[in-house]
Short mmCIF file of C-alpha atoms and ligand atoms in Angstrom, two decimals:
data_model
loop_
_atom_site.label_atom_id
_atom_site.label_comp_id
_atom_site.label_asym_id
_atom_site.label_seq_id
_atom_site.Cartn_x
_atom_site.Cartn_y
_atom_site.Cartn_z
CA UNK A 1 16.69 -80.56 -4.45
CA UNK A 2 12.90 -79.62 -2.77
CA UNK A 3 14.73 -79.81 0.44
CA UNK A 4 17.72 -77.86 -0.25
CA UNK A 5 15.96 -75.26 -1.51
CA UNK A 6 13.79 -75.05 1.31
CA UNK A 7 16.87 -74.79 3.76
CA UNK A 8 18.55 -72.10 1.96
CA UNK A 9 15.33 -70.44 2.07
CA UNK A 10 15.26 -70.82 5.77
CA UNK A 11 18.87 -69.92 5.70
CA UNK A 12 17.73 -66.73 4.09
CA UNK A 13 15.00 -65.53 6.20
CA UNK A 14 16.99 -66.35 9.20
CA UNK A 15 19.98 -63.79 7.61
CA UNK A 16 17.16 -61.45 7.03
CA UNK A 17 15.54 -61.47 10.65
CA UNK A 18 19.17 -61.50 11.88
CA UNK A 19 19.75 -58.27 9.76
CA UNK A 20 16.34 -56.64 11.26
CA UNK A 21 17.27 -57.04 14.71
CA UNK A 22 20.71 -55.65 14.31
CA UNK A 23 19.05 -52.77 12.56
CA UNK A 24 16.63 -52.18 15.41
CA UNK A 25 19.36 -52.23 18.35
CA UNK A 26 21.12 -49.76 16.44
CA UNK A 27 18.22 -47.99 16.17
CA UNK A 28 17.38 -47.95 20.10
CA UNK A 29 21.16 -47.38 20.90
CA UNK A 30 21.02 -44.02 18.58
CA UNK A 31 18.15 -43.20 20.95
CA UNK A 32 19.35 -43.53 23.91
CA UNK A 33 22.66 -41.78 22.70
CA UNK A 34 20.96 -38.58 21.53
CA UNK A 35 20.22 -37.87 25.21
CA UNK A 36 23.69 -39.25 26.79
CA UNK A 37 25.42 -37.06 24.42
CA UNK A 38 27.34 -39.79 22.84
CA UNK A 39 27.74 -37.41 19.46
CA UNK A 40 30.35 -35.21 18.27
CA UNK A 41 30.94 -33.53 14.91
CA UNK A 42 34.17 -33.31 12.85
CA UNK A 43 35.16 -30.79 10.51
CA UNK A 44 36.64 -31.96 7.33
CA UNK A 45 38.36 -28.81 5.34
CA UNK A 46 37.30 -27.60 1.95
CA UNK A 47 41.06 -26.23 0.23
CA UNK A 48 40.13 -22.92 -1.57
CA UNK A 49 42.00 -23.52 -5.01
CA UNK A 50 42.64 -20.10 -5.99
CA UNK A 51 43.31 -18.27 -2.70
CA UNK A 52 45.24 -21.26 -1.22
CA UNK A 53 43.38 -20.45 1.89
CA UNK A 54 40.77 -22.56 4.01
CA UNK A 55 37.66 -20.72 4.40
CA UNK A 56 34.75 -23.71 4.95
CA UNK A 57 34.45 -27.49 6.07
CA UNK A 58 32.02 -29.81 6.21
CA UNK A 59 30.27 -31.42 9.30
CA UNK A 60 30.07 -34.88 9.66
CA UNK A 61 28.58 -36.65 12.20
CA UNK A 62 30.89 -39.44 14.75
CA UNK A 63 28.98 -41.45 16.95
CA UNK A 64 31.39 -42.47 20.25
CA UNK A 65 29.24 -45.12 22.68
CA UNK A 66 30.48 -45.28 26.03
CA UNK A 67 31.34 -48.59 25.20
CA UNK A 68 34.09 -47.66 22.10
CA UNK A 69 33.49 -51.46 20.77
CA UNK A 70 29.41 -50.53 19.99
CA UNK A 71 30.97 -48.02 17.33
CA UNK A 72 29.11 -47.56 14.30
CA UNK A 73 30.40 -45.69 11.16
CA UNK A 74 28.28 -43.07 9.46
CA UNK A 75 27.61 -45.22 6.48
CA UNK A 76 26.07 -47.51 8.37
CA UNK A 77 23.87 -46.01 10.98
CA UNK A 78 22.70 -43.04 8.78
CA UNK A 79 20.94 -45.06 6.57
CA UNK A 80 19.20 -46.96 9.14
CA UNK A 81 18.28 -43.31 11.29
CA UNK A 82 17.24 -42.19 7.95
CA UNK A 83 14.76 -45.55 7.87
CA UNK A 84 12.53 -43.98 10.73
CA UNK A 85 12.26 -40.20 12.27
CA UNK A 86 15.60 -40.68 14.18
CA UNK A 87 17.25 -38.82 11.40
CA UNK A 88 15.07 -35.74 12.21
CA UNK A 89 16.13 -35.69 15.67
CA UNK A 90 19.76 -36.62 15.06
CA UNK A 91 19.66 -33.81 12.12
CA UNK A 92 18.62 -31.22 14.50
CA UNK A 93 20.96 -32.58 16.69
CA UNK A 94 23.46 -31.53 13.88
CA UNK A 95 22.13 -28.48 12.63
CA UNK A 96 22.21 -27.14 16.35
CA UNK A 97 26.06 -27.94 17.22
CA UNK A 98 27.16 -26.56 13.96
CA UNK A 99 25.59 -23.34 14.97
CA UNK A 100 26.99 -23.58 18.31
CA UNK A 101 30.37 -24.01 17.05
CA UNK A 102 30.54 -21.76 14.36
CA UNK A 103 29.32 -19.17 16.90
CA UNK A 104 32.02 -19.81 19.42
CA UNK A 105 34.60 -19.90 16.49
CA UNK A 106 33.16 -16.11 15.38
CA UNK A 107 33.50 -15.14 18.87
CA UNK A 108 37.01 -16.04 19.05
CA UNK A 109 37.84 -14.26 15.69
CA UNK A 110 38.03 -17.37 13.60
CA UNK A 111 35.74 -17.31 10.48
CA UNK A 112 34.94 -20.22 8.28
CA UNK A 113 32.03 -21.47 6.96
CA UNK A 114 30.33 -24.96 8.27
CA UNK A 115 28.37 -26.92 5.93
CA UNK A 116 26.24 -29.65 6.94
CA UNK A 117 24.39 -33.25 5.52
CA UNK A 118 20.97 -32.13 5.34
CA UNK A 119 18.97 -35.74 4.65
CA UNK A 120 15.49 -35.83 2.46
CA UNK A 121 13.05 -36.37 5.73
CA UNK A 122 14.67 -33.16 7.40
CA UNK A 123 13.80 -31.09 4.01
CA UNK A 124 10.49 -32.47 4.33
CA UNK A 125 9.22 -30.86 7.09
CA UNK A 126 7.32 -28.59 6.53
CA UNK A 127 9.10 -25.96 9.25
CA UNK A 128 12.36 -27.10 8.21
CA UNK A 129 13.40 -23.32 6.81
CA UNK A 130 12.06 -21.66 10.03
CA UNK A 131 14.18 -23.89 12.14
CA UNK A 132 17.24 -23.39 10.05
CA UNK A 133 15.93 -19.48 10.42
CA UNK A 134 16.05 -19.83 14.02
CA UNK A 135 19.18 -21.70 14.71
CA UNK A 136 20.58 -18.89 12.97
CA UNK A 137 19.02 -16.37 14.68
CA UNK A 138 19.70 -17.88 18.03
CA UNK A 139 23.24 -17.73 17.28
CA UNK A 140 23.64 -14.74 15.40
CA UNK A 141 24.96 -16.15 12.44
CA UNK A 142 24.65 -15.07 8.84
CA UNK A 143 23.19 -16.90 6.35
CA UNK A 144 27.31 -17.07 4.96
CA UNK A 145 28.20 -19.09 7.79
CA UNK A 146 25.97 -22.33 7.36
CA UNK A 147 25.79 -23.88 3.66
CA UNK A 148 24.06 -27.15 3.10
CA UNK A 149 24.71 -30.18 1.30
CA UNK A 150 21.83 -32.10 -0.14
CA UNK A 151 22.01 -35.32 -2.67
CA UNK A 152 20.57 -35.38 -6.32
CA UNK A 153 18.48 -38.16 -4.60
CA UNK A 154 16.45 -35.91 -2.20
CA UNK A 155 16.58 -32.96 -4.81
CA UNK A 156 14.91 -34.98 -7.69
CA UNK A 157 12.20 -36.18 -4.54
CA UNK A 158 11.64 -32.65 -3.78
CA UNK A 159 8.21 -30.46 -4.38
CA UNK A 160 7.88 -26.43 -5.26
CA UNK A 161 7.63 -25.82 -1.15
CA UNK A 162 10.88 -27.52 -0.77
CA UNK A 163 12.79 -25.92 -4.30
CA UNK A 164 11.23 -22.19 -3.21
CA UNK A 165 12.37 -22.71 0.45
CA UNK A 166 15.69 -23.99 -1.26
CA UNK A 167 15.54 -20.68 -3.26
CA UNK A 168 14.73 -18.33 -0.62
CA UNK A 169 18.45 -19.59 1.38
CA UNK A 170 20.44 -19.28 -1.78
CA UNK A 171 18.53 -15.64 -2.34
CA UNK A 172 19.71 -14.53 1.47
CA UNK A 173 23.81 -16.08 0.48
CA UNK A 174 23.62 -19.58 1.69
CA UNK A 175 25.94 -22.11 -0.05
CA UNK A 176 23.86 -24.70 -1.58
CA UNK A 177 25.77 -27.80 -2.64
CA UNK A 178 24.75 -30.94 -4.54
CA UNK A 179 26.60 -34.05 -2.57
CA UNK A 180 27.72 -36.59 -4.41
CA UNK A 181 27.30 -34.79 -7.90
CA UNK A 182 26.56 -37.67 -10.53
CA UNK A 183 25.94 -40.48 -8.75
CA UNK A 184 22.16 -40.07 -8.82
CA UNK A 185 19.84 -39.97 -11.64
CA UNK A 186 19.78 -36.77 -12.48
CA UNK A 187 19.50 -34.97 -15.97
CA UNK A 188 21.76 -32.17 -16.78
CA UNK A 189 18.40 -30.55 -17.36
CA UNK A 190 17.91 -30.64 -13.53
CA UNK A 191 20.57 -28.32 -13.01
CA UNK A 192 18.47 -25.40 -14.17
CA UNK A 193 15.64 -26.59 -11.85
CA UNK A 194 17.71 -26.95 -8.42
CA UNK A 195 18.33 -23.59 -6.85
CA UNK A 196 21.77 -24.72 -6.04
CA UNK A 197 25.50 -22.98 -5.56
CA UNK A 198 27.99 -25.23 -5.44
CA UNK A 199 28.29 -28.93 -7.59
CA UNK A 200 30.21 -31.31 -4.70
CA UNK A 201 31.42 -33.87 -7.61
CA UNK A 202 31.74 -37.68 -6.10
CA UNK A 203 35.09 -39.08 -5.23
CA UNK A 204 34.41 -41.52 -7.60
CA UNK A 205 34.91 -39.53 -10.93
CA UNK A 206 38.39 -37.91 -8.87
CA UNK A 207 39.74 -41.43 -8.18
CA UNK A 208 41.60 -42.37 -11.66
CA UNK A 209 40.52 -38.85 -13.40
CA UNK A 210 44.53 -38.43 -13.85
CA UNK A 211 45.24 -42.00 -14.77
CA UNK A 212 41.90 -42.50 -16.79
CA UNK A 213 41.34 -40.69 -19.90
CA UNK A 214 37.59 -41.18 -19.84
CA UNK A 215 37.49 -40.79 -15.96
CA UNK A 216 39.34 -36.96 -16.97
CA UNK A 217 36.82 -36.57 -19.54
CA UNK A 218 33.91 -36.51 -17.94
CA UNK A 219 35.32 -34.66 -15.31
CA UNK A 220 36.81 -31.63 -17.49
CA UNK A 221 33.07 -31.77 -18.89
CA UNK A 222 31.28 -31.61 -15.74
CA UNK A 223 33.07 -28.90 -14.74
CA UNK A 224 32.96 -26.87 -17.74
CA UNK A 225 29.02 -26.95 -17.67
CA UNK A 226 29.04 -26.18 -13.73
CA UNK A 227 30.91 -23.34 -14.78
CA UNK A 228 28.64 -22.49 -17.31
CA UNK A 229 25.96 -22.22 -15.03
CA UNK A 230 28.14 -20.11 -12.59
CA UNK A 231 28.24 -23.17 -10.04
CA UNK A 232 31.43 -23.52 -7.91
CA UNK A 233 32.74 -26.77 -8.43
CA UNK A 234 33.86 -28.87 -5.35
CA UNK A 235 35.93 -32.16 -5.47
CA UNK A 236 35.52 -35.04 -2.39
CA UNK A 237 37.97 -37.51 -1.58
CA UNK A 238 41.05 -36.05 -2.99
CA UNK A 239 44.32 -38.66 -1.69
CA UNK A 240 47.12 -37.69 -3.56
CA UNK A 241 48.88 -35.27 -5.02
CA UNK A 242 48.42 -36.27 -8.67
CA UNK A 243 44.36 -35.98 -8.02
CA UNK A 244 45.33 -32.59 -6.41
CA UNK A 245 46.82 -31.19 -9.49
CA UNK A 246 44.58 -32.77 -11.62
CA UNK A 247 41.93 -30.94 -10.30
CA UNK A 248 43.84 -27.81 -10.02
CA UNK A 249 44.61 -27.94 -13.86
CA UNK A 250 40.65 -28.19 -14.50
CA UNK A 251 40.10 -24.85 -12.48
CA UNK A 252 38.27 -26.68 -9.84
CA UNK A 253 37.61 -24.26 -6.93
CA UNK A 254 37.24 -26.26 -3.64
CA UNK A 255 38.95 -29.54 -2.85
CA UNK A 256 38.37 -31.89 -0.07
CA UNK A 257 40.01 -34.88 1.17
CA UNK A 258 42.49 -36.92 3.17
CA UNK A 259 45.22 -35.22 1.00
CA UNK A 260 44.20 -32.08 1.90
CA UNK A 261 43.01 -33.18 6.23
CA UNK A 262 40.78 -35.72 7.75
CA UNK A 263 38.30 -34.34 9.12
CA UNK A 264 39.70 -32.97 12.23
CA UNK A 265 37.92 -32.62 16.16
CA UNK A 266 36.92 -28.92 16.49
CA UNK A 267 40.33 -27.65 18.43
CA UNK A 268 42.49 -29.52 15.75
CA UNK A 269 40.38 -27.49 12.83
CA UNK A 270 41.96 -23.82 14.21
CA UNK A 271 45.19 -25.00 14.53
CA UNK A 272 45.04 -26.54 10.84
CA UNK A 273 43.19 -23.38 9.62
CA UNK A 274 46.21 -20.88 11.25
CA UNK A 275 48.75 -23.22 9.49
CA UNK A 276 46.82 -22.93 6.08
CA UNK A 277 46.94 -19.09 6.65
CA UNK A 278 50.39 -19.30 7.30
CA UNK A 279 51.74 -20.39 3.85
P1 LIG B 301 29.53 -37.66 2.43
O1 LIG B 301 28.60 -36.53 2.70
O2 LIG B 301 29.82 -37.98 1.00
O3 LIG B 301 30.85 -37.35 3.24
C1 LIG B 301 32.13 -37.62 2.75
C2 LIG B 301 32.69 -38.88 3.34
O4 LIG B 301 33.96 -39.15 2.74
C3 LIG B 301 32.94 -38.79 4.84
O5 LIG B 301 32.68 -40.07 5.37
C4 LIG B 301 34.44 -38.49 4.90
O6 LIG B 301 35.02 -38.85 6.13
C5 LIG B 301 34.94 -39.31 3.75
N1 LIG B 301 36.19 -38.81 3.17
C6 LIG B 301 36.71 -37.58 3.23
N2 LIG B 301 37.87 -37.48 2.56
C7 LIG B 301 38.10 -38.70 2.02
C8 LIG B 301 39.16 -39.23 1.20
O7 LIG B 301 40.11 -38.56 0.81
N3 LIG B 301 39.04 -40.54 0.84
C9 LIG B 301 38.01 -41.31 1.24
N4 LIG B 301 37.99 -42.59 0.87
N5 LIG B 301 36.98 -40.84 2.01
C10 LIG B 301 37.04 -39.54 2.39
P2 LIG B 301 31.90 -40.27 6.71
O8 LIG B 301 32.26 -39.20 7.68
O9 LIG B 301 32.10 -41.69 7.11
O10 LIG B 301 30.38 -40.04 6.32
C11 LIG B 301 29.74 -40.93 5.46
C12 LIG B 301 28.43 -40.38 5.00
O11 LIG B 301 27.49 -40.29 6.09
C13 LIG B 301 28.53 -38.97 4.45
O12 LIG B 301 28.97 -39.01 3.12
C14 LIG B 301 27.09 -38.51 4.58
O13 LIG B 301 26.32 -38.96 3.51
C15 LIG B 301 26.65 -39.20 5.86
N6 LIG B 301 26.72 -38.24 6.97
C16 LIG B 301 27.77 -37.91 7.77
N7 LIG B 301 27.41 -36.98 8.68
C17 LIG B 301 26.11 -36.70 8.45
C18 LIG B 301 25.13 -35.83 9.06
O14 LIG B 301 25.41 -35.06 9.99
N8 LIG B 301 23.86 -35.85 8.53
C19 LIG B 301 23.52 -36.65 7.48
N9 LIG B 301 22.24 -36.60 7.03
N10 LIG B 301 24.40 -37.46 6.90
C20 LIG B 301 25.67 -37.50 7.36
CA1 LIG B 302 28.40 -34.41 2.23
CA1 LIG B 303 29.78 -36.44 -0.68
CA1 LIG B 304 28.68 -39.97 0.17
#
């Protein structure tokens, strides 16, 4: 049995080191693709409720290797950027294109708002407001064209430098959102704190919310207090119809999801925005 255990042990560190050194050649490949310009971002549409109208989406970042079979999904080589200052780096990355894009779209009459991941090491520099400041600037944008999503996790890590920063945006009309609204730890008492706009409620409580009466419970309840505290509420991962109305019924004011578009290259998100307008 003193054996076995040993070998599973071995078994174990060898999964471990195994898991390391994937983790680091991700972590050089991300590198080297900042500079071969191996990134693109996608627009996933938010569906105005009560005007029936598109007027934002969100950025999220695709990584496309020369080499299509090195792909990497988001969930997986986020987490590992955010492990070291690679997320800084691909964040400005971000932060830059978005501004670039939503500047060309301006340009060529097409206004919508882009709203991007900001991740807990980017809020922590210290400069991180001028540089937002001066992306903006660069590209003549208003501070209505470029809302931010940020996670309970990194709010509840957050100082007074980062909340009055935080406050200063909202003050000037950026779109603040909490991502993935009640999966963190978060009090309801936190919601007075965080100098937020919008709540982005997780898929998770949308899934069976019309199926599910606790699932719709909680869900009429967060939204009443969001409400309440003059939030906008926005839904993620909306797939069907049913969730749709669901939603609707609850007065939620922005939905996202597959039901609604995937997110969509940045020619495809014009086209999809002069059909919405259409209707
Ligand atoms: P997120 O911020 O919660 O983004 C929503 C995710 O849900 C996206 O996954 C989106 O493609 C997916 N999604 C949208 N509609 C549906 C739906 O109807 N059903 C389902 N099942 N999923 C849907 P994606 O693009 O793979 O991104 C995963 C995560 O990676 C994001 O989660 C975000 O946390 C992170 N991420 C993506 N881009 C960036 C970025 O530029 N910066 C940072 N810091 N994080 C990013
Ligand atoms: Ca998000
Ligand atoms: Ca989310
Ligand atoms: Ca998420």
């Amino acid at each position: 049995a003193k054996e076995s255990g040993r070998n599973r042990r071995h078994l174990f560190t060898d999964e471990i080191s195994r898991k390391l050194k994937a983790q680091r050649e991700i972590s050089t490949r991300l590198h080297q693709s900042l500079g071969n310009g191996e990134f693109e971002l996608v627009y996933q549409p938010q569906f105005d409720m009560t005007s029936q109208s598109v007027t934002a989406c969100e950025a999220l970042l695709r990584w496309r290797p020369q080499d299509p079979s090195l792909a990497v999904s988001p969930d997986i080589f986020i987490p590992i950027a955010e492990r070291s200052d690679l997320i800084i780096l691909l964040g400005d990355w971000v932060l830059e294109q978005a501004c670039a894009q939503v500047s060309a779209w301006k340009q060529a009459g097409f206004n919508i708002r882009v709203d991007i991941n900001v991740s807990g090491k980017q809020l922590e520099q210290a400069d991180f407001f001028e540089i937002l400041e001066s992306y903006r600037a660069r590209y003549g944008l208003s501070p209505q064209d470029l809302g931010i999503e940020l996670t309970e996790h990194v709010l509840i890590k957050s100082n007074d430098r980062m909340l009055n920063g935080l406050r200063g945006q909202r003050d000037k009309g950026v779109e603040i959102s909490i991502d993935d609204f009640g999966t963190g730890y978060s009090s309801l008492n936190y919601l007075k704190i965080f100098p937020i706009t919008n709540l982005k409620i997780d898929r998770s409580f949308v899934v069976e919310a019309p199926e599910n009466e606790l699932d719709g419970a909680l869900l009429e309840a967060i939204v009443t207090v969001g409400h309440r505290l003059k939030f906008n509420i926005v839904v993620e991962g909306i797939e069907t119809d049913r969730q749709a109305q669901f939603c609707k019924a609850l007065a939620i004011d922005y939905a996202q999801g597959y039901w609604y578009s995937k997110p969509l290259s940045a020619t495809e998100v014009v086209r999809f925005f002069e059909q919405a307008s259409d209707h």
